[in-house]
Structures are given as structure tokens and as C-alpha cells.
PDB file of C-alpha atoms in Angstrom:
ATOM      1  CA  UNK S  19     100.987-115.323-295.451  1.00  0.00           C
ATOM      2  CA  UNK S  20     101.524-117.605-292.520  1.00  0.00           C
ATOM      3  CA  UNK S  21     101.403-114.727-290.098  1.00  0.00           C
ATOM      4  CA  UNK S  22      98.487-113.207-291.722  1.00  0.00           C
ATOM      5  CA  UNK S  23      96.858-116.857-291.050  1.00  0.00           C
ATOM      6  CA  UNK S  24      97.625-116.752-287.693  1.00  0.00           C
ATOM      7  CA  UNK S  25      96.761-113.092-287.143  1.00  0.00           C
ATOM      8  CA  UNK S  26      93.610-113.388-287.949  1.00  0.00           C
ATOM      9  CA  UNK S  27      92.869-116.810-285.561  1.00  0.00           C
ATOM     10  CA  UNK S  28      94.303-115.363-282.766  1.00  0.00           C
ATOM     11  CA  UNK S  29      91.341-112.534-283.605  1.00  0.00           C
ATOM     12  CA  UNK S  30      88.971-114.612-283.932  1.00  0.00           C
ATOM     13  CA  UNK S  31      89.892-116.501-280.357  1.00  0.00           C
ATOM     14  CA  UNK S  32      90.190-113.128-278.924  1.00  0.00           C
ATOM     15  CA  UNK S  33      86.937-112.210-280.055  1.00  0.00           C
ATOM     16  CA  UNK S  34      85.051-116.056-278.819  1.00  0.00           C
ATOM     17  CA  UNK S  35      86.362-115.043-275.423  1.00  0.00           C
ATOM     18  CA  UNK S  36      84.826-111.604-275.841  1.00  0.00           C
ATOM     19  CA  UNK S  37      81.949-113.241-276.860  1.00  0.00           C
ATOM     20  CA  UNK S  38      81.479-116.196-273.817  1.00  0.00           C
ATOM     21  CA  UNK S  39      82.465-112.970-271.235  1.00  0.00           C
ATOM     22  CA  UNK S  40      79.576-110.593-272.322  1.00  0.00           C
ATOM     23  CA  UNK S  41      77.465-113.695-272.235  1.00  0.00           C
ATOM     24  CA  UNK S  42      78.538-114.811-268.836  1.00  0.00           C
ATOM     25  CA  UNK S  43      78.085-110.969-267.517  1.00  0.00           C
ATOM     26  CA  UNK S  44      74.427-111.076-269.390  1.00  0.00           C
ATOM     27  CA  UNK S  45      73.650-113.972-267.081  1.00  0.00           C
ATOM     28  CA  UNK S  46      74.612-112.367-263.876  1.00  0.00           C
ATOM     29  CA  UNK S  47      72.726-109.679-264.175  1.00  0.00           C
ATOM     30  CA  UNK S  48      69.734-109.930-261.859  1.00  0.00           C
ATOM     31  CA  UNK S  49      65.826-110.880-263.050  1.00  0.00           C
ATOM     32  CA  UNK S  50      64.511-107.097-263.239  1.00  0.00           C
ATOM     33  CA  UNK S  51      67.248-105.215-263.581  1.00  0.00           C
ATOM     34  CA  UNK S  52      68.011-102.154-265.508  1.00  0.00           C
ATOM     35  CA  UNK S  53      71.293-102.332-266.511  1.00  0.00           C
ATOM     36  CA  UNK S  54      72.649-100.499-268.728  1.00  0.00           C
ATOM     37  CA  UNK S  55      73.371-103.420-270.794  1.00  0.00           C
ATOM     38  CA  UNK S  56      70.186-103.185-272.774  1.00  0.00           C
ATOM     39  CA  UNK S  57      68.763-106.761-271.403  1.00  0.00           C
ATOM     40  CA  UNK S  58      65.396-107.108-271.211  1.00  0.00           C
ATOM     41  CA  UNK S  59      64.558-108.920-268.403  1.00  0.00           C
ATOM     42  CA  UNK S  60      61.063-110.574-267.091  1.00  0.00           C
ATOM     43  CA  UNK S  61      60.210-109.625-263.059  1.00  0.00           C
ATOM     44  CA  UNK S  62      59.325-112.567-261.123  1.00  0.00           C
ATOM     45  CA  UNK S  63      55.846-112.165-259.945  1.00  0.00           C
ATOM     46  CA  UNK S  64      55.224-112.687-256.195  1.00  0.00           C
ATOM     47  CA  UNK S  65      53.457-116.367-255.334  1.00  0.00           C
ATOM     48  CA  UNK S  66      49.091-115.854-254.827  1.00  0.00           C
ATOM     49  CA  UNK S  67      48.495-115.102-250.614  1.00  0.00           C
ATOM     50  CA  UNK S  68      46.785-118.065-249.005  1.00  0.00           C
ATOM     51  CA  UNK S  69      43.533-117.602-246.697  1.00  0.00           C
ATOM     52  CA  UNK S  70      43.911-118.956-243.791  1.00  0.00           C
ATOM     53  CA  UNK S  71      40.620-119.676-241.374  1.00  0.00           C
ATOM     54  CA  UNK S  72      41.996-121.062-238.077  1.00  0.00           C
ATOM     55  CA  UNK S  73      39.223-122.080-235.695  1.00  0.00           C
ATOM     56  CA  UNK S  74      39.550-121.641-232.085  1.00  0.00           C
ATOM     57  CA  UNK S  75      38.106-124.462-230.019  1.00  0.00           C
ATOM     58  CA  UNK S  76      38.178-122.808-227.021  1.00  0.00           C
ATOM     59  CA  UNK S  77      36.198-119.866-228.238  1.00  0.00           C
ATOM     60  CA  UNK S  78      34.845-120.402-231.885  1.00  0.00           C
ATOM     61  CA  UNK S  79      33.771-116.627-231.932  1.00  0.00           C
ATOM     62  CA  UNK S  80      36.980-115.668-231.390  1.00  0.00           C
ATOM     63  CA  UNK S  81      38.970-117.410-233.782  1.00  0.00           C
ATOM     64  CA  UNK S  82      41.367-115.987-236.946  1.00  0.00           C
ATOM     65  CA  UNK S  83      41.464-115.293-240.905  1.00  0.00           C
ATOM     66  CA  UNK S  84      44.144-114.193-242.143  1.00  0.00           C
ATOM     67  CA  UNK S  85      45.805-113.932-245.334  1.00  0.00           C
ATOM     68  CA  UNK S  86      49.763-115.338-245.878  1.00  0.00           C
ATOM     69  CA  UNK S  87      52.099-115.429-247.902  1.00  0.00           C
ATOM     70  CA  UNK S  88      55.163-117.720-248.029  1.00  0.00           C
ATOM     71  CA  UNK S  89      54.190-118.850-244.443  1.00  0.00           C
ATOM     72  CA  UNK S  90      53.995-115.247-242.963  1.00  0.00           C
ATOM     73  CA  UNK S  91      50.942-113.304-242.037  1.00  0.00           C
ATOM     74  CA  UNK S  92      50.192-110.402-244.094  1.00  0.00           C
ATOM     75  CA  UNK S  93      47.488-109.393-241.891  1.00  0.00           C
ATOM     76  CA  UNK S  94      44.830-111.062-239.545  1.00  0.00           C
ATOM     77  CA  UNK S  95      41.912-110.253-237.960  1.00  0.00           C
ATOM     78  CA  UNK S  96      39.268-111.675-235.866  1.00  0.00           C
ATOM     79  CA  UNK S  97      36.487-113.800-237.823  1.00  0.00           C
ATOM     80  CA  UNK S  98      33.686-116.141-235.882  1.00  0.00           C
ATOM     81  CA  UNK S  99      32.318-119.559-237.227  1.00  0.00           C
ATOM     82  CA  UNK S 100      28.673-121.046-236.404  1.00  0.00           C
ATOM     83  CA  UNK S 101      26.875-120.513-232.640  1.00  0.00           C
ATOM     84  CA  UNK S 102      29.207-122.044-230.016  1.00  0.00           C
ATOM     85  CA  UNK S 103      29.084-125.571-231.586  1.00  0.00           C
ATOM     86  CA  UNK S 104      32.144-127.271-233.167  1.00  0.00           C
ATOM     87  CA  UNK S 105      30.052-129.927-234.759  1.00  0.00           C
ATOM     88  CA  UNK S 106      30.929-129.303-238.382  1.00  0.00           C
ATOM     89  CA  UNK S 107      27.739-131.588-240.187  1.00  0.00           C
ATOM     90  CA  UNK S 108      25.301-129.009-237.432  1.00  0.00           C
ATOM     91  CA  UNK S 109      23.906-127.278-240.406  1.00  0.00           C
ATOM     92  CA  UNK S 110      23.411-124.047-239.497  1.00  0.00           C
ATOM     93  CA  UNK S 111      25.043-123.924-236.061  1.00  0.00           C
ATOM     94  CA  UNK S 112      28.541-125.878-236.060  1.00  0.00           C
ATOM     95  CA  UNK S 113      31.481-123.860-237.199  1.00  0.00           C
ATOM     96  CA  UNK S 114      32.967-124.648-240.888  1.00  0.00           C
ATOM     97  CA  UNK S 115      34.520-127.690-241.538  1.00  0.00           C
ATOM     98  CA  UNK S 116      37.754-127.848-241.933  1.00  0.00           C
ATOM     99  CA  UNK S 117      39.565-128.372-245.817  1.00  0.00           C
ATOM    100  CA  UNK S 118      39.696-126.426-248.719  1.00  0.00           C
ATOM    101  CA  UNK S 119      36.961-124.462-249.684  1.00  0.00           C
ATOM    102  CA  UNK S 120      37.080-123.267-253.547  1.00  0.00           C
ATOM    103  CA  UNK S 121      36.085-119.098-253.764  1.00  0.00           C
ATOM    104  CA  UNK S 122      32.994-119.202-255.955  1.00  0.00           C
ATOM    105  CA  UNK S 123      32.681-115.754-256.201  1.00  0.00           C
ATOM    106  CA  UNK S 124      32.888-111.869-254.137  1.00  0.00           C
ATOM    107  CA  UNK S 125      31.279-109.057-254.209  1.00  0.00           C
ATOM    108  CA  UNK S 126      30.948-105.634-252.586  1.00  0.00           C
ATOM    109  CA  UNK S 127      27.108-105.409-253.291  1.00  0.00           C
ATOM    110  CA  UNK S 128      25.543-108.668-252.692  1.00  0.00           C
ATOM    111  CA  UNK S 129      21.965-108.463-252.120  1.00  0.00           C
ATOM    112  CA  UNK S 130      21.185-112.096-250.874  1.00  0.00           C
ATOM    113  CA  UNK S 131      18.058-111.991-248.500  1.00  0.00           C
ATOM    114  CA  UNK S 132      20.325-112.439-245.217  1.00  0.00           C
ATOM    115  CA  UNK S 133      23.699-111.465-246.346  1.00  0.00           C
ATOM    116  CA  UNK S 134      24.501-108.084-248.119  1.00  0.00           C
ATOM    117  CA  UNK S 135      27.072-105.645-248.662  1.00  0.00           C
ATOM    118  CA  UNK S 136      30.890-107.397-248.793  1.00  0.00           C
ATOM    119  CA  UNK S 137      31.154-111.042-249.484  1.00  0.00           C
ATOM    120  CA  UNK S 138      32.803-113.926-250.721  1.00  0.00           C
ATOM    121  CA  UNK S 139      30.949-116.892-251.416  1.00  0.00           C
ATOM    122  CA  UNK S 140      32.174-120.376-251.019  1.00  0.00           C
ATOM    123  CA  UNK S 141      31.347-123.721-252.599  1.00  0.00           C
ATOM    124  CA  UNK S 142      29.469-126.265-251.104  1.00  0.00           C
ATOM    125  CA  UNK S 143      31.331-129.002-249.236  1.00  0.00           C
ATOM    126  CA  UNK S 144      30.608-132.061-247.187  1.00  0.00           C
ATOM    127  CA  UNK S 145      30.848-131.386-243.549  1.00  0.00           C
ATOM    128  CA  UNK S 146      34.098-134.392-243.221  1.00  0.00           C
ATOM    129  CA  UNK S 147      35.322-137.085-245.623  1.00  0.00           C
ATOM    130  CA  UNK S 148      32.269-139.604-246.333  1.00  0.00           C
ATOM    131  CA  UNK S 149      29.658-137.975-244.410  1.00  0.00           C
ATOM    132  CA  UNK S 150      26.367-136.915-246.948  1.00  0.00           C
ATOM    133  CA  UNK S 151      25.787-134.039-245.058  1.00  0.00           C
ATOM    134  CA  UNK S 152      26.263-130.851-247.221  1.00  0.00           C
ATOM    135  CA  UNK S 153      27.306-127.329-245.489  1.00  0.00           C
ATOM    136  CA  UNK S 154      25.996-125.302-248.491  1.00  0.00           C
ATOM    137  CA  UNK S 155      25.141-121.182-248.738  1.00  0.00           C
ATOM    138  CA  UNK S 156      28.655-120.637-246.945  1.00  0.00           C
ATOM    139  CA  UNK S 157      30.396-117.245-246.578  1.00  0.00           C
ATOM    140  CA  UNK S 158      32.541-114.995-245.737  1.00  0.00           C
ATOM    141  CA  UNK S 159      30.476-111.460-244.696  1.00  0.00           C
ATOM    142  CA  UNK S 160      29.756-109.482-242.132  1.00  0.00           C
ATOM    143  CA  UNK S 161      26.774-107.047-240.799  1.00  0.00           C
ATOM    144  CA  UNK S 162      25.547-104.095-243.443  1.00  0.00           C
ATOM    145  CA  UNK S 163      23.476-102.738-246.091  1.00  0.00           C
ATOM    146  CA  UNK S 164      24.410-103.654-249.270  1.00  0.00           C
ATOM    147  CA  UNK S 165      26.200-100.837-249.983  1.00  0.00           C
ATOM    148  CA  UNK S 166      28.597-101.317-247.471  1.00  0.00           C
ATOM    149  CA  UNK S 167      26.555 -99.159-244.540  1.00  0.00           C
ATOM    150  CA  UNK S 168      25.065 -99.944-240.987  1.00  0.00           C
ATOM    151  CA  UNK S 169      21.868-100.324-240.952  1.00  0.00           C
ATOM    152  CA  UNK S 170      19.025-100.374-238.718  1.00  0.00           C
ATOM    153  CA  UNK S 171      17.943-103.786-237.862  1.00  0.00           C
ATOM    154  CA  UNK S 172      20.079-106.581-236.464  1.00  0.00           C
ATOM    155  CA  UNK S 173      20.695-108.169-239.469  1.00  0.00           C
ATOM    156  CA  UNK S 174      22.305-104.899-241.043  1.00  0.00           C
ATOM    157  CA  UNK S 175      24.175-103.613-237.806  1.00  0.00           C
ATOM    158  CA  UNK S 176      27.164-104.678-236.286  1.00  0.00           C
ATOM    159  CA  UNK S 177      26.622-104.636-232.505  1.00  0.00           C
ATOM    160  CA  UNK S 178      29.787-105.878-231.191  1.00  0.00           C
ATOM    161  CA  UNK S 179      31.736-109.333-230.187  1.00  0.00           C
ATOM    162  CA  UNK S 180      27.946-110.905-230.006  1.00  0.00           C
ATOM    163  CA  UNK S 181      27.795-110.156-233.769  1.00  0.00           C
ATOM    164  CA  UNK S 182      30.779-112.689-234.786  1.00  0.00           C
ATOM    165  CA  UNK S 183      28.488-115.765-234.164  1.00  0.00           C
ATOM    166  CA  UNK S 184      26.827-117.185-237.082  1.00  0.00           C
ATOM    167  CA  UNK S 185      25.375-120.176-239.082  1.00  0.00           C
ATOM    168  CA  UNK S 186      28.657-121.676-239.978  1.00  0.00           C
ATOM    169  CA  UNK S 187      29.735-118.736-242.179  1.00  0.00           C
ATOM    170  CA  UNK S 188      33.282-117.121-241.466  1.00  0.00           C
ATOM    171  CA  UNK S 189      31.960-113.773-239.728  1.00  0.00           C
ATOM    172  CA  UNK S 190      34.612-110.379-239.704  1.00  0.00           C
ATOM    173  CA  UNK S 191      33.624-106.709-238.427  1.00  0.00           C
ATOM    174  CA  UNK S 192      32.163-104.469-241.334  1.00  0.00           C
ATOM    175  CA  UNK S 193      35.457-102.471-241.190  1.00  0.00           C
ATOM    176  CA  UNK S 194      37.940-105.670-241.140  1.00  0.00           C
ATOM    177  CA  UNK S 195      35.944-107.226-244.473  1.00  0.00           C
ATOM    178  CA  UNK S 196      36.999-104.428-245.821  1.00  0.00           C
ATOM    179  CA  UNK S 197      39.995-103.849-244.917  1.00  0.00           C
ATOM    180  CA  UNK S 198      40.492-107.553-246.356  1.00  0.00           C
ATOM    181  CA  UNK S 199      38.692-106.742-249.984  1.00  0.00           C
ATOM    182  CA  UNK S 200      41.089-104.003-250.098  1.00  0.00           C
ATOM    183  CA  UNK S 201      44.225-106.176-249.420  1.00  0.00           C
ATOM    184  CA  UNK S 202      43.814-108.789-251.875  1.00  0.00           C
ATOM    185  CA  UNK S 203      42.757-106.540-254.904  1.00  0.00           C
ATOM    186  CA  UNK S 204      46.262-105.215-253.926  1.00  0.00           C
ATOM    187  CA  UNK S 205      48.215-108.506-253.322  1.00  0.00           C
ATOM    188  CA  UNK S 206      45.798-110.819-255.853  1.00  0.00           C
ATOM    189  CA  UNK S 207      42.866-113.268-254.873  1.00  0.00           C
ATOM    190  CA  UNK S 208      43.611-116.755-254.058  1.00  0.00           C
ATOM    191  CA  UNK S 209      41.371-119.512-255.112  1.00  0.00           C
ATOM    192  CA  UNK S 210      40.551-120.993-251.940  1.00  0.00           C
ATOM    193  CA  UNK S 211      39.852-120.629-248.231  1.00  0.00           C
ATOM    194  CA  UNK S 212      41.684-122.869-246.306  1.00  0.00           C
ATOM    195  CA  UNK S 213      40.318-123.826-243.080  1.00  0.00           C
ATOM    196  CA  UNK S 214      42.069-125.299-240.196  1.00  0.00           C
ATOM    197  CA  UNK S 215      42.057-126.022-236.454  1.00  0.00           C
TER     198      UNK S 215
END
């Protein structure tokens, strides 16, 4: 009887240690794998990109958005802010200021009465910490019809490098606002537009 006794806790030891390996071997295996263990396991989802508007004061026309992730550049383009003047509270001539603007909304068939076709529209901020001015009816757009064409008139047709000046909106070529739309339904939209210089 006193084997029998001890039989069966030296099974039951064996099988703990069974037990604790197969658990320690679950835990190894990696987040998304297949194995053929038969663990489920959740994929971790990639971190939201970040837009990035970095102003060029040497040449406000010819400064960069791009979107990031993890501190690398997915992709960049050229984007112009305002006519020529860096004075952020210059309503409707000095480039964006810079902070944090909050995506409102986008759209690949806005039909405002300057701005059609692709664009994402921002919130209204104040042009730098206490100031009352308001920079509001901000954008990102470009040049076209509303659905996504060249059109006639200035307004609706991209000309060329002259074209990236604006009002304080972010300005991009009608191919490179689309190119970005296209991106980020791929990659996922952040919430902001961060702007910087």
C-alpha cells in the first residue's frame, strides 16, 4: 500500500512539471503566431501615423507634410503654407501656426465655395498661446474640381510651384493629396496635424 501511495505522488509531481512546462512553452510562443499548439493569440496592432507639417522659413512654399510613424517617414511630399509671410495671427496670409491641430473632418468631394475636391479640414485655433486672434476655415487641399479633376479656372487648376501659396492652409499638388488620402485609409487616420518649424 505504501508503494501504491507513493506511486501515485510521484505521478502526480511528474504530471505538475508537465503541466508548468507546456505552460512555460505556451508563453514563449510569439503574439500572432500559428503554432501548432492550438493558442489563440491576439496580433498587436501597429501605433496610428503622425502628420507632420514642418514649415520652412526660408521658403514657406516649399516646406514638408509628411506622415510618420515611430519617428520614421512613411512618405513626404511638398505642401506650402500662407503667401510668403511667417506671421502666424496674418489671417489669411501668414503660414499656420504652429501646435496641434485636431482633424475635424476629410473628404474626397468637398464642395466649399473656394476649396473642392480632396480635403481635410482642421479646427480652429488661436494663432499662439494668449493671442485672440483666431486662424479659422483651415485646410489641407489642393487645386481641382470637386471630383478630383483640373479644371479650368485658377482656382480649379494646378499651375505649378506658384500654386503651393495660400491663405494659411497646408497646400499639396492634386496628385500628392492623393497619394496621401490613399496612404492613410491604408495605414489609419490620425487625429491631428501636427505642425512644426
Amino acid at each position: 500500500m505504501r508503494q501504491g501511495k507513493r506511486f501515485l505522488r510521484g505521478m502526480t509531481a511528474t504530471v505538475a512539471v508537465a503541466a508548468a512546462a507546456s505552460m512555460t512553452a505556451a508563453a514563449d510562443v510569439p503574439q500572432g503566431s500559428h503554432a501548432s499548439s492550438g493558442l489563440k493569440t491576439t496580433p498587436v496592432s501597429a501605433p496610428a501615423p503622425v502628420l507632420v507639417f514642418d514649415k520652412n522659413p526660408s521658403d514657406p512654399a516649399n516646406s514638408r507634410l509628411s506622415v510618420q510613424r515611430n519617428g520614421k517617414i512613411l512618405a513626404s511630399w511638398r505642401a506650402g503654407s500662407g503667401d510668403g509671410s511667417q506671421n502666424p495671427c496674418y489671417k489669411d496670409h501668414g503660414w499656420m501656426p504652429t501646435g496641434n491641430w485636431k482633424i475635424n473632418s476629410r473628404s474626397t468631394r468637398y464642395n466649399g465655395r473656394l476649396i473642392k475636391g480632396y480635403a481635410i479640414y482642421l479646427q480652429d485655433m488661436t494663432c499662439k498661446p494668449g493671442s485672440k486672434v483666431k486662424r479659422t476655415e483651415m485646410f489641407i487641399h489642393s487645386e481641382m474640381n470637386r471630383d478630383g479633376s483640373q479644371g479650368g479656372s485658377e482656382a480649379r487648376r494646378w499651375d505649378g510651384p506658384g500654386d503651393y501659396r495660400s491663405n494659411g492652409c497646408v497646400k499639396l499638388a492634386p496628385a500628392d493629396i492623393k497619394d496621401l488620402f490613399k496612404r492613410l485609409d491604408q495605414t489609419g487616420w490620425p487625429s491631428h496635424l501636427r505642425v512644426v518649424n
